XYZ file of C-alpha atoms in Angstrom:
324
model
C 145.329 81.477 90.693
C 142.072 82.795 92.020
C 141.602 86.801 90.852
C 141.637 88.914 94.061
C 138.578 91.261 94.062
C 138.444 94.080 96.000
C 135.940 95.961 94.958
C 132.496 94.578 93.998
C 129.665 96.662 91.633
C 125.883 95.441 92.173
C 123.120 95.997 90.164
C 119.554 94.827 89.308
C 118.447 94.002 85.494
C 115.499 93.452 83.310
C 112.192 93.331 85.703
C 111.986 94.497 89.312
C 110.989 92.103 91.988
C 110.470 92.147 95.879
C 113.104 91.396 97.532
C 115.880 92.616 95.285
C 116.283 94.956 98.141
C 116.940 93.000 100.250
C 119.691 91.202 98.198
C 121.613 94.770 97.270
C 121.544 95.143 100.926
C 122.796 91.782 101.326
C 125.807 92.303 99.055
C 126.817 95.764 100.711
C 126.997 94.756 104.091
C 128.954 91.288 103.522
C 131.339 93.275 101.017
C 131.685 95.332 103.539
C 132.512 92.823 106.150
C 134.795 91.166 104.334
C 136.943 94.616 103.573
C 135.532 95.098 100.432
C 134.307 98.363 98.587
C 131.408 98.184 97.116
C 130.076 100.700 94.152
C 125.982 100.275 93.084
C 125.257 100.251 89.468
C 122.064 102.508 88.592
C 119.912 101.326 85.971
C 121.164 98.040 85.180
C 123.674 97.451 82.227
C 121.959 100.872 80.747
C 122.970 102.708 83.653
C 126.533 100.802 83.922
C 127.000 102.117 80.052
C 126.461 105.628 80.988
C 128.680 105.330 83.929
C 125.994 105.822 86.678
C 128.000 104.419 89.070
C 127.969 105.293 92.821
C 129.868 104.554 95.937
C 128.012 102.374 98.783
C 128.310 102.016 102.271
C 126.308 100.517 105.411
C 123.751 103.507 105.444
C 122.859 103.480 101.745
C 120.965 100.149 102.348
C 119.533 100.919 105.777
C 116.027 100.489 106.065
C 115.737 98.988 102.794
C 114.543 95.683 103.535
C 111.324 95.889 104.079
C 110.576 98.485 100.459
C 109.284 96.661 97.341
C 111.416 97.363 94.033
C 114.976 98.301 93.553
C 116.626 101.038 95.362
C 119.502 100.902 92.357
C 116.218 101.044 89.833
C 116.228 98.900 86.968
C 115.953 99.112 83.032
C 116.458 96.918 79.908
C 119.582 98.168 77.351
C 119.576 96.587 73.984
C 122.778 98.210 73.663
C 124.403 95.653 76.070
C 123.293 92.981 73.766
C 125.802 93.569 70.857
C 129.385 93.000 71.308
C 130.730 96.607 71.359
C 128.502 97.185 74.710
C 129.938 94.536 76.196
C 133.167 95.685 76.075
C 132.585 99.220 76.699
C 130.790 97.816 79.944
C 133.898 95.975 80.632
C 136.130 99.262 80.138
C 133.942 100.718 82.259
C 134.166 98.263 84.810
C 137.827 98.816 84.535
C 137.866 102.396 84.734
C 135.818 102.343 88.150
C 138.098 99.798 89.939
C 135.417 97.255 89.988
C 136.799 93.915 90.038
C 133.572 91.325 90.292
C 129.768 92.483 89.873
C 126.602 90.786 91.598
C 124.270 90.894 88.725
C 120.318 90.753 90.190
C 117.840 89.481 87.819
C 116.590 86.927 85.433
C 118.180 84.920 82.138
C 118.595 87.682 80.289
C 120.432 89.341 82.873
C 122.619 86.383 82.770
C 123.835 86.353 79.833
C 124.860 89.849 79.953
C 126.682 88.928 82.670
C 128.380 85.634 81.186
C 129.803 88.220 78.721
C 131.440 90.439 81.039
C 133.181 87.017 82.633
C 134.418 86.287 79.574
C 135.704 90.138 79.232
C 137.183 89.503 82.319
C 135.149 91.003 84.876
C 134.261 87.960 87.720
C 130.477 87.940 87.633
C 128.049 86.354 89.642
C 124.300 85.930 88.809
C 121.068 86.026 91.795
C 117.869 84.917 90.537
C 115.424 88.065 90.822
C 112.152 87.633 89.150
C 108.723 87.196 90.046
C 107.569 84.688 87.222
C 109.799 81.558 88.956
C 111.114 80.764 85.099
C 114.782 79.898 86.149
C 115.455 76.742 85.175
C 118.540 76.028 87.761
C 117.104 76.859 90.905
C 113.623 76.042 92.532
C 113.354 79.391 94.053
C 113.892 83.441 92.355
C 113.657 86.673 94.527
C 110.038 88.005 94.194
C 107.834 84.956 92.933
C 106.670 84.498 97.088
C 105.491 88.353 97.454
C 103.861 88.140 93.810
C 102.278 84.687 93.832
C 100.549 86.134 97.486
C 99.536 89.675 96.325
C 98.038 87.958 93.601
C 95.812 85.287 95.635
C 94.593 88.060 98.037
C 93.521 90.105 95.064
C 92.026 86.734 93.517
C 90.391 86.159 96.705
C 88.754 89.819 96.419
C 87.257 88.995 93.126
C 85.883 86.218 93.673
C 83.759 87.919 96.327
C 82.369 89.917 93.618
C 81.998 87.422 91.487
C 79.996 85.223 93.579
C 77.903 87.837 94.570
C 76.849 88.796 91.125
C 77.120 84.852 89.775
C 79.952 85.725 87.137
C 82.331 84.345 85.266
C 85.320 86.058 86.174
C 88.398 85.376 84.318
C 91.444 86.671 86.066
C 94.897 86.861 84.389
C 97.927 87.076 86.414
C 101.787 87.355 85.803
C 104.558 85.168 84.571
C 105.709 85.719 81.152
C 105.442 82.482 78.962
C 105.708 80.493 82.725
C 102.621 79.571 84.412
C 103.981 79.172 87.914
C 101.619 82.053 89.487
C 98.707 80.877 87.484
C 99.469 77.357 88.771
C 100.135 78.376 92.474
C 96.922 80.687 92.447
C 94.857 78.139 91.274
C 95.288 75.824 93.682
C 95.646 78.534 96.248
C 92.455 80.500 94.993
C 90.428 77.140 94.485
C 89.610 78.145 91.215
C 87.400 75.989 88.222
C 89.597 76.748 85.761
C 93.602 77.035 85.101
C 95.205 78.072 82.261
C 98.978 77.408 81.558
C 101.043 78.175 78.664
C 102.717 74.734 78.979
C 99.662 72.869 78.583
C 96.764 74.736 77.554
C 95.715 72.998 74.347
C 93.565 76.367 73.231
C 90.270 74.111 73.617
C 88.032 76.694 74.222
C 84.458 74.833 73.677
C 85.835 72.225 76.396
C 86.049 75.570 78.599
C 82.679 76.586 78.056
C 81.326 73.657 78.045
C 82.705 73.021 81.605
C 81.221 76.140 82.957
C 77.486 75.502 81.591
C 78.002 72.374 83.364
C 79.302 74.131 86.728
C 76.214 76.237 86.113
C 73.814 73.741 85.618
C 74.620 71.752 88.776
C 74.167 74.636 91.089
C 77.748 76.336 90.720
C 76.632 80.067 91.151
C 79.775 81.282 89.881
C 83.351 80.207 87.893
C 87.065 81.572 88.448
C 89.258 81.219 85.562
C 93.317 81.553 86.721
C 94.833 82.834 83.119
C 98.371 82.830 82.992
C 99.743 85.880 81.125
C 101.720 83.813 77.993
C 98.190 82.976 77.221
C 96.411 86.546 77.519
C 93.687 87.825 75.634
C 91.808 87.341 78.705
C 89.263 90.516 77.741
C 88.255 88.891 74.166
C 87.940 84.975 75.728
C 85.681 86.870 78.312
C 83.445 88.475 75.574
C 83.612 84.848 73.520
C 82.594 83.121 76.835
C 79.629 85.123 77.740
C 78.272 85.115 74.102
C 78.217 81.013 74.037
C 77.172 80.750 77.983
C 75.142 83.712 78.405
C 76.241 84.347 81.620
C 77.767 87.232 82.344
C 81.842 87.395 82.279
C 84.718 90.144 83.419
C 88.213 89.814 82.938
C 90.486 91.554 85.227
C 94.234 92.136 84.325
C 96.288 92.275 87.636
C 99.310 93.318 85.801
C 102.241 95.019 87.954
C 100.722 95.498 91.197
C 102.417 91.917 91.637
C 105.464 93.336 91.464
C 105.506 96.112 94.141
C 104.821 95.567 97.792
C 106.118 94.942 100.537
C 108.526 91.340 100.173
C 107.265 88.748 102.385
C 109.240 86.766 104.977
C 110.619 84.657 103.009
C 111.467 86.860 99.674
C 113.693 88.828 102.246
C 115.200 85.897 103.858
C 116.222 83.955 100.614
C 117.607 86.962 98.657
C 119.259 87.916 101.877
C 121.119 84.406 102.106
C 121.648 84.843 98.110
C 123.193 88.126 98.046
C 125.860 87.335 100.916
C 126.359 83.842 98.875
C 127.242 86.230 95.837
C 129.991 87.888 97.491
C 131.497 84.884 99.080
C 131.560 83.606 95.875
C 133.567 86.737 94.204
C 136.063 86.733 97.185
C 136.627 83.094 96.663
C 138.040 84.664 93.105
C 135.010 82.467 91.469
C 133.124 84.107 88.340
C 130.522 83.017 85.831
C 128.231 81.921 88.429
C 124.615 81.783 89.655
C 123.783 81.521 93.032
C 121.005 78.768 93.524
C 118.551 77.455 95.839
C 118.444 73.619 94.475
C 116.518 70.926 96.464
C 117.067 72.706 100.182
C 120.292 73.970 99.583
C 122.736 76.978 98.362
C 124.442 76.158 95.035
C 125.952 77.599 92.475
C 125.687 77.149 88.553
C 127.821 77.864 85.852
C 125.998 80.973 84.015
C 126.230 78.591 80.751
C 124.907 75.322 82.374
C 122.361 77.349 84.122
C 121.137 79.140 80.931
C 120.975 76.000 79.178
C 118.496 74.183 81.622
C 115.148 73.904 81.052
C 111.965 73.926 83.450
C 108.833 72.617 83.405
C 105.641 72.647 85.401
C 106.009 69.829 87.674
C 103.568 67.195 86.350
C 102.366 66.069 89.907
C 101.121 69.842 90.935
C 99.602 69.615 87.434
C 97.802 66.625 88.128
C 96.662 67.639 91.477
C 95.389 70.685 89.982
C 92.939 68.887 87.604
C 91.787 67.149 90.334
C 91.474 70.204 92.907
C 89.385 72.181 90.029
C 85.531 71.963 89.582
């Protein structure tokens, strides 16, 4: 017999990501709808552990949308890794009334939530993360807003670049996926991209390539570096030693996680968010909520976790083909 939940908890994990606003708001207002009470969770599983806990309504996410970041704020809690967290987070669950959580975030954030299913506590998982890593679902909350602040800033250096024929090596976002580098790439029209899952650490052949570029009339050269590569400030001191031709690396770092979501960041979490809650007052638990080949889905927090993703091989190939 399904669990009956009526009360929901909501909280964002691990890093922040545009959008996730617009998924907390998402979750309120259908909870709401549906009769529900709904409490927010402060601080992720840290803040759930220290019982920052707070009640929710249809004005605490008005004129949310639209901000970059987490209204609920966000943190990582080692202590929710060991078993005695997880059950004190479950107690504390308990002690609140909360009967199903919407946990917002990445895999990490997943499993912490798989444990509180298990501990009783209906769970459901939302993809939130900029660096597109999710292995179940072709789309996570954020990646849109980031992969675009970071072209227009690419697009900005390369201005500066040309203008002062450089090498410019530019190293984006993505943990050990290199879904932004890949994107930009293309995107930026750059000569060079650099992926974790298949850069062979051939630096020579890099070099080599830009002498060429040079040689032929190419006034400057744009290498995309994904960040589970990095060193981008040494390879840029290595590169204009053997090229002689002068070569900055610029780190974009967080700004691609704050702005303003775009269009479709708020859309999809939106959509995401209300599938969460429809899920928990269906009684269902140990779920992610996925956007699979057009459609909503949902996962089972195990199956999901023990995907795997990789770059799809035909952008790859266009990419090589694209770059000059």
């Amino acid at each position: 017999m399904a669990k009956e939940v009526k009360t929901i908890g909501v909280l964002t994990s691990g890093g922040d990501a545009p959008g996730m606003n617009a998924a907390i708001r998402a979750v309120v207002r259908t909870a709401i709808n549906k009769g529900l009470k709904v409490k927010g969770i402060m601080r992720g599983y840290a803040g759930l552990l220290q019982e920052e806990i707070v009640d929710m309504d249809g004005l605490s996410v008005a004129d949310t949308i639209n901000r970059g970041g987490t209204i609920l704020y966000t943190a990582r809690c080692q202590e929710f890794t060991t078993a005695e967290g997880q059950q004190k987070g479950a107690e504390i669950c308990r002690k609140h009334g909360i009967d199903g959580i919407v946990v917002i975030g990445g895999d990490g954030s997943f499993k912490g939530a798989g444990k509180l299913s298990a501990l009783g506590i209906n769970t459901i998982g939302v993809p939130g993360t900029i660096d597109l890593d999710i292995a179940c679902t072709d789309y996570t909350i954020g990646f849109d807003t980031a992969v675009n602040t970071a072209m227009e800033a690419i697009d900005r250096v390369r201005d500066t670049s040309t203008s002062h024929e450089r090498c410019s090596i530019i190293e984006v976002m993505g943990r050990n996926a290199g879904y932004i580098a890949l994107w930009c790439g293309i995107a930026n029209g750059a000569e060079d991209i650099l992926l974790p899952e298949k850069y062979d650490g051939d630096e020579q052949q890099l070099i080599n390539r830009i002498i060429d570029n040079r040689k032929r009339g190419k006034r400057h050269h744009i290498i995309i570096n994904a960040e589970g590569i990095g060193h981008s400030a040494s390879m840029a001191k290595r590169i204009e030693a053997a090229t002689g031709i002068e070569t900055r690396a610029t780190i974009l770092g967080h700004m691609q996680r704050g702005g303003t979501p775009t269009c479709k960041d708020r859309m999809y979490a939106s959509i995401m968010g209300a599938k969460a809650v429809e899920l928990l007052a269906a009684g269902k638990s140990n779920r992610v909520v996925a956007y699979k080949g057009g459609e909503y889905v949902d996962f089972d927090i195990q199956e999901a976790l023990s995907m795997t993703k990789e770059i799809p091989e035909d952008q790859y190939e266009i990419s090589k083909i694209l770059v000059r």
